[in-house]
Amino acid sequence: MRKKLAIANWKMNKSRAETREFCQQLRQVAPDLTGVEVVICPPFTSLDVVAQELGDTEMRWGAQNCFWERQGAYTGEISPLMLRDLGCSYVILGHSERRQILGETDAVINRKLIAAIEAGLIPVLCVGESLQERENHRAREVVKEQLDQDLRNLVAPAGGLVIAYEPIWAIGTGVNASSDDAQEMISFIRERLAQYLGREFAAGTPILYGGSVNSNNIAEIMAEEDIDGALIGGASLQADSFAAIARLIANA
Ligand code: 13P
C-alpha cells in the first residue's frame, strides 16, 4: 500500500514565533494522527523551530526549494546537504510559483531534483497546467513535457519520490479541480512514471493533489483510486484546519 501524505506548504508565511505556536497547537489537536505522514514545509528561517517542536513526533518537515550544488560560491542559495543538516526529510521542487515568478525552468528543476536525491532528501515534484492550457485541451501535453524534462536521467531513487499535481488555476483561487479531473491527470502521471522508472516504482510512488484543498473537499478527492494525499497551501496555515484535512486523508 502506498504511503498517504498531508504536506503543508506555508510559502512565505509565519515568523519563528508563529511557527512555534502552530507546532504546539498541532500537537494538541492531532496527538493521535496515524495512517498519514504529516509534513510541514515552512520557510527556511523556521525549519529549526519545526525540528525542535516536532522532532519527537512522527511528523516530518521539509523545505520549499533548494540549490543543485552541495557547497560553494552561490550567494543566497541553500544546499540540499544543509537541509539534511536541519533534519529535513523532504524538499518541494518545481512549484508553479517558482516556475512563474522566479523563472525556474525544467532543466533547473531536473538538476535540483537529482541533487536533492543524492543528498538523501525526498523531492516533492510539482507539475500542473495553466488555465489557458487546460482550456486549449493541452493539460496532459504540458504535464507530460514537465515530467519528461524534470525526471530526465533519473534513476529510481531508493528513498522514494513524491509527485504533486497542482493545476495553476486551482492554486489559491478557492476553485479546486474536480475529483474526476484530478484522478484522470494523476493516473496519467502514474502511467508516465511507470514508463520512466518502472511499473513497481510507479505503483509505490505517492501522487498528491494540490490546489484549494480544504476540509470540505478533501474527502471526495481522496476517494479517487490514484490520489494519495494533498499538498496544502492556505488551509495549512491554521493548525486546526490542517489537522482536519490530515485526519480526512488518514481515514480515506
Ligand atoms: P492553496 O492550497 O492555497 O491553493 O495552495 C496550493 C499550493 O500551492 C500548495 O503547494
Short mmCIF file of C-alpha atoms and ligand atoms in Angstrom, two decimals:
data_model
loop_
_atom_site.label_atom_id
_atom_site.label_comp_id
_atom_site.label_asym_id
_atom_site.label_seq_id
_atom_site.Cartn_x
_atom_site.Cartn_y
_atom_site.Cartn_z
CA MET A 1 0.00 0.00 0.00
CA ARG A 2 1.21 3.49 -0.81
CA LYS A 3 2.01 5.97 1.93
CA LYS A 4 -0.60 8.71 2.40
CA LEU A 5 0.67 12.24 2.86
CA ALA A 6 -0.58 15.60 4.12
CA ILE A 7 2.04 18.19 3.23
CA ALA A 8 1.77 21.79 4.42
CA ASN A 9 3.34 24.32 2.06
CA TRP A 10 3.40 27.54 4.05
CA LYS A 11 5.01 29.50 1.21
CA MET A 12 6.40 32.83 2.53
CA ASN A 13 4.38 32.90 5.73
CA LYS A 14 4.92 32.80 9.50
CA SER A 15 7.57 34.17 11.80
CA ARG A 16 9.55 31.85 14.05
CA ALA A 17 7.23 32.66 16.97
CA GLU A 18 4.16 31.90 14.83
CA THR A 19 5.77 28.66 13.73
CA ARG A 20 6.32 27.60 17.33
CA GLU A 21 2.73 28.44 18.20
CA PHE A 22 1.43 26.43 15.22
CA CYS A 23 3.51 23.38 16.14
CA GLN A 24 2.34 23.47 19.74
CA GLN A 25 -1.29 23.75 18.62
CA LEU A 26 -0.84 20.95 16.09
CA ARG A 27 0.48 18.66 18.82
CA GLN A 28 -2.61 19.43 20.87
CA VAL A 29 -5.22 18.98 18.17
CA ALA A 30 -3.55 16.00 16.48
CA PRO A 31 -1.76 13.93 19.10
CA ASP A 32 -3.10 10.70 17.61
CA LEU A 33 -2.70 11.03 13.86
CA THR A 34 -1.86 7.68 12.32
CA GLY A 35 -2.24 6.39 8.80
CA VAL A 36 -0.91 9.57 7.24
CA GLU A 37 2.55 11.11 7.11
CA VAL A 38 2.30 14.75 8.13
CA VAL A 39 4.96 17.04 6.67
CA ILE A 40 5.44 20.74 7.42
CA CYS A 41 7.30 22.87 4.87
CA PRO A 42 7.90 26.29 6.45
CA PRO A 43 10.23 28.98 5.12
CA PHE A 44 13.95 28.17 5.60
CA THR A 45 14.06 30.53 8.59
CA SER A 46 11.64 28.38 10.60
CA LEU A 47 12.95 24.91 9.79
CA ASP A 48 14.92 24.63 13.02
CA VAL A 49 11.87 25.69 15.03
CA VAL A 50 9.79 22.91 13.46
CA ALA A 51 12.62 20.47 14.14
CA GLN A 52 12.69 21.50 17.81
CA GLU A 53 8.93 21.40 18.26
CA LEU A 54 8.07 18.26 16.27
CA GLY A 55 11.34 16.32 16.41
CA ASP A 56 9.99 13.83 18.93
CA THR A 57 6.82 13.08 16.92
CA GLU A 58 6.15 11.02 13.80
CA MET A 59 5.72 14.23 11.84
CA ARG A 60 8.34 15.28 9.30
CA TRP A 61 9.46 18.57 7.79
CA GLY A 62 10.90 19.84 4.57
CA ALA A 63 11.96 22.92 2.62
CA GLN A 64 10.22 24.68 -0.26
CA ASN A 65 13.28 24.84 -2.51
CA CYS A 66 17.00 24.06 -2.63
CA PHE A 67 20.02 24.63 -4.87
CA TRP A 68 21.67 21.94 -7.03
CA GLU A 69 25.22 22.23 -5.69
CA ARG A 70 26.46 20.86 -2.39
CA GLN A 71 28.51 23.92 -1.37
CA GLY A 72 30.50 26.81 -2.80
CA ALA A 73 30.25 30.37 -4.11
CA TYR A 74 26.49 30.58 -4.69
CA THR A 75 25.40 33.67 -2.79
CA GLY A 76 21.96 33.35 -1.28
CA GLU A 77 21.44 29.68 -2.08
CA ILE A 78 20.75 26.78 0.29
CA SER A 79 22.22 23.35 -0.43
CA PRO A 80 20.34 20.07 -0.02
CA LEU A 81 23.03 18.97 2.46
CA MET A 82 22.20 21.98 4.64
CA LEU A 83 18.58 20.85 4.63
CA ARG A 84 19.63 17.38 5.73
CA ASP A 85 21.62 19.06 8.48
CA LEU A 86 18.35 20.63 9.67
CA GLY A 87 16.73 17.21 9.74
CA CYS A 88 14.61 17.77 6.63
CA SER A 89 13.17 14.66 5.02
CA TYR A 90 11.52 16.41 2.07
CA VAL A 91 12.01 19.29 -0.35
CA ILE A 92 9.34 20.77 -2.61
CA LEU A 93 10.69 21.35 -6.12
CA GLY A 94 9.19 22.87 -9.24
CA HIS A 95 6.31 24.68 -7.55
CA SER A 96 4.45 26.77 -10.13
CA GLU A 97 5.15 29.94 -8.13
CA ARG A 98 8.88 29.31 -8.59
CA ARG A 99 8.39 28.45 -12.25
CA GLN A 100 6.28 31.56 -12.92
CA ILE A 101 7.65 34.21 -10.55
CA LEU A 102 11.30 33.12 -10.30
CA GLY A 103 11.61 31.79 -13.84
CA GLU A 104 12.68 28.28 -12.86
CA THR A 105 12.98 26.07 -15.92
CA ASP A 106 12.51 22.33 -16.18
CA ALA A 107 16.28 21.99 -16.72
CA VAL A 108 16.93 23.73 -13.40
CA ILE A 109 14.29 21.64 -11.64
CA ASN A 110 15.90 18.48 -13.03
CA ARG A 111 19.29 19.45 -11.59
CA LYS A 112 17.77 20.27 -8.21
CA LEU A 113 15.84 17.01 -8.16
CA ILE A 114 18.95 14.93 -8.79
CA ALA A 115 20.95 16.87 -6.17
CA ALA A 116 18.18 16.52 -3.59
CA ILE A 117 18.02 12.75 -4.10
CA GLU A 118 21.81 12.46 -3.84
CA ALA A 119 21.67 14.29 -0.53
CA GLY A 120 19.07 11.86 0.82
CA LEU A 121 16.01 14.11 0.55
CA ILE A 122 12.66 13.02 -0.84
CA PRO A 123 11.65 15.50 -3.54
CA VAL A 124 8.04 16.61 -3.85
CA LEU A 125 7.95 17.44 -7.53
CA CYS A 126 5.12 19.80 -8.53
CA VAL A 127 3.64 19.78 -12.01
CA GLY A 128 0.48 21.32 -13.47
CA GLU A 129 -1.03 23.31 -16.27
CA SER A 130 -2.33 26.88 -16.53
CA LEU A 131 -5.99 27.74 -17.13
CA GLN A 132 -5.27 28.65 -20.73
CA GLU A 133 -3.50 25.35 -21.31
CA ARG A 134 -6.45 23.45 -19.86
CA GLU A 135 -8.96 25.43 -21.91
CA ASN A 136 -6.91 24.67 -25.01
CA HIS A 137 -7.00 20.95 -24.13
CA ARG A 138 -3.25 20.91 -23.65
CA ALA A 139 -3.15 19.96 -19.96
CA ARG A 140 -1.84 16.43 -20.49
CA GLU A 141 0.72 17.51 -23.03
CA VAL A 142 2.05 20.20 -20.67
CA VAL A 143 2.29 17.85 -17.69
CA LYS A 144 3.92 15.17 -19.84
CA GLU A 145 6.51 17.67 -21.05
CA GLN A 146 7.25 18.79 -17.46
CA LEU A 147 7.68 15.20 -16.32
CA ASP A 148 9.84 14.29 -19.34
CA GLN A 149 12.26 17.08 -18.56
CA ASP A 150 12.12 17.18 -14.77
CA LEU A 151 12.77 13.43 -14.45
CA ARG A 152 15.43 13.22 -17.15
CA ASN A 153 18.37 10.90 -16.31
CA LEU A 154 16.76 9.98 -13.04
CA VAL A 155 17.36 6.52 -11.62
CA ALA A 156 14.53 5.27 -9.41
CA PRO A 157 15.53 6.78 -6.04
CA ALA A 158 15.80 4.26 -3.21
CA GLY A 159 14.43 6.83 -0.76
CA GLY A 160 11.41 7.46 -2.96
CA LEU A 161 9.82 10.38 -4.71
CA VAL A 162 6.55 12.24 -4.34
CA ILE A 163 4.73 13.99 -7.15
CA ALA A 164 2.11 16.70 -6.64
CA TYR A 165 -0.34 17.58 -9.38
CA GLU A 166 -1.17 21.24 -8.85
CA PRO A 167 -3.16 22.85 -11.64
CA ILE A 168 -2.11 26.51 -11.55
CA TRP A 169 -5.68 27.78 -11.88
CA ALA A 170 -6.63 25.94 -8.68
CA ILE A 171 -3.85 27.39 -6.51
CA GLY A 172 -5.10 29.95 -4.02
CA THR A 173 -8.28 30.56 -6.02
CA GLY A 174 -10.82 28.64 -3.97
CA VAL A 175 -11.62 26.64 -7.13
CA ASN A 176 -10.30 23.11 -6.75
CA ALA A 177 -10.07 20.65 -9.63
CA SER A 178 -12.96 18.19 -9.72
CA SER A 179 -12.05 14.83 -8.25
CA ASP A 180 -12.58 13.27 -11.70
CA ASP A 181 -10.18 15.67 -13.38
CA ALA A 182 -7.59 15.24 -10.63
CA GLN A 183 -7.87 11.44 -10.82
CA GLU A 184 -7.58 11.47 -14.59
CA MET A 185 -4.37 13.51 -14.55
CA ILE A 186 -2.88 11.66 -11.60
CA SER A 187 -3.43 8.26 -13.20
CA PHE A 188 -1.80 9.66 -16.35
CA ILE A 189 1.17 10.81 -14.23
CA ARG A 190 1.45 7.34 -12.70
CA GLU A 191 1.40 5.82 -16.18
CA ARG A 192 4.22 8.11 -17.32
CA LEU A 193 6.20 7.38 -14.18
CA ALA A 194 5.93 3.65 -14.94
CA GLN A 195 7.49 4.29 -18.33
CA TYR A 196 10.40 6.27 -16.90
CA LEU A 197 11.12 4.40 -13.70
CA GLY A 198 9.32 1.09 -13.91
CA ARG A 199 5.88 -0.18 -13.00
CA GLU A 200 6.77 -1.23 -9.49
CA PHE A 201 8.29 2.13 -8.60
CA ALA A 202 5.29 3.96 -10.09
CA ALA A 203 2.84 1.77 -8.19
CA GLY A 204 4.57 2.65 -4.91
CA THR A 205 5.01 6.39 -5.51
CA PRO A 206 2.61 8.71 -3.67
CA ILE A 207 0.99 11.21 -6.03
CA LEU A 208 -0.80 14.12 -4.38
CA TYR A 209 -3.31 16.71 -5.44
CA GLY A 210 -2.79 20.39 -4.61
CA GLY A 211 -4.90 23.48 -5.25
CA SER A 212 -7.53 24.97 -2.91
CA VAL A 213 -7.69 21.85 -0.76
CA ASN A 214 -9.78 22.25 2.39
CA SER A 215 -11.63 20.09 4.89
CA ASN A 216 -14.81 20.27 2.79
CA ASN A 217 -13.38 18.98 -0.48
CA ILE A 218 -10.57 16.60 0.54
CA ALA A 219 -12.75 13.53 1.26
CA GLU A 220 -14.17 13.49 -2.26
CA ILE A 221 -10.70 13.96 -3.77
CA MET A 222 -9.26 11.18 -1.60
CA ALA A 223 -11.99 8.77 -2.69
CA GLU A 224 -10.20 8.54 -6.04
CA GLU A 225 -8.04 5.50 -6.60
CA ASP A 226 -4.76 7.13 -7.54
CA ILE A 227 -4.74 10.13 -5.19
CA ASP A 228 -2.58 9.56 -2.12
CA GLY A 229 -2.89 12.84 -0.27
CA ALA A 230 -2.57 16.58 -0.66
CA LEU A 231 -0.16 19.49 -0.83
CA ILE A 232 -1.94 22.21 1.07
CA GLY A 233 -1.29 25.94 0.96
CA GLY A 234 -3.76 28.36 2.58
CA ALA A 235 -5.58 25.77 4.68
CA SER A 236 -2.29 24.55 6.18
CA LEU A 237 -1.62 27.83 7.97
CA GLN A 238 -4.01 27.08 10.84
CA ALA A 239 -3.26 24.01 12.93
CA ASP A 240 -6.92 23.01 13.31
CA SER A 241 -7.82 23.19 9.61
CA PHE A 242 -4.60 21.42 8.62
CA ALA A 243 -5.16 18.68 11.21
CA ALA A 244 -8.74 18.21 10.00
CA ILE A 245 -7.50 17.70 6.43
CA ALA A 246 -4.76 15.31 7.57
CA ARG A 247 -7.32 13.28 9.52
CA LEU A 248 -9.63 13.04 6.50
CA ILE A 249 -6.68 11.86 4.40
CA ALA A 250 -5.82 9.23 7.01
CA ASN A 251 -9.40 7.99 7.12
CA ALA A 252 -9.90 7.87 3.34
P1 13P B 1 -3.63 26.56 -1.85
O1 13P B 1 -3.95 25.32 -1.05
O2 13P B 1 -3.55 27.81 -1.05
O3 13P B 1 -4.49 26.65 -3.08
O4 13P B 1 -2.11 26.34 -2.39
C1 13P B 1 -1.79 25.16 -3.03
C2 13P B 1 -0.33 25.12 -3.19
O5 13P B 1 0.25 25.85 -3.98
C3 13P B 1 0.42 24.16 -2.37
O6 13P B 1 1.72 24.00 -2.85
#
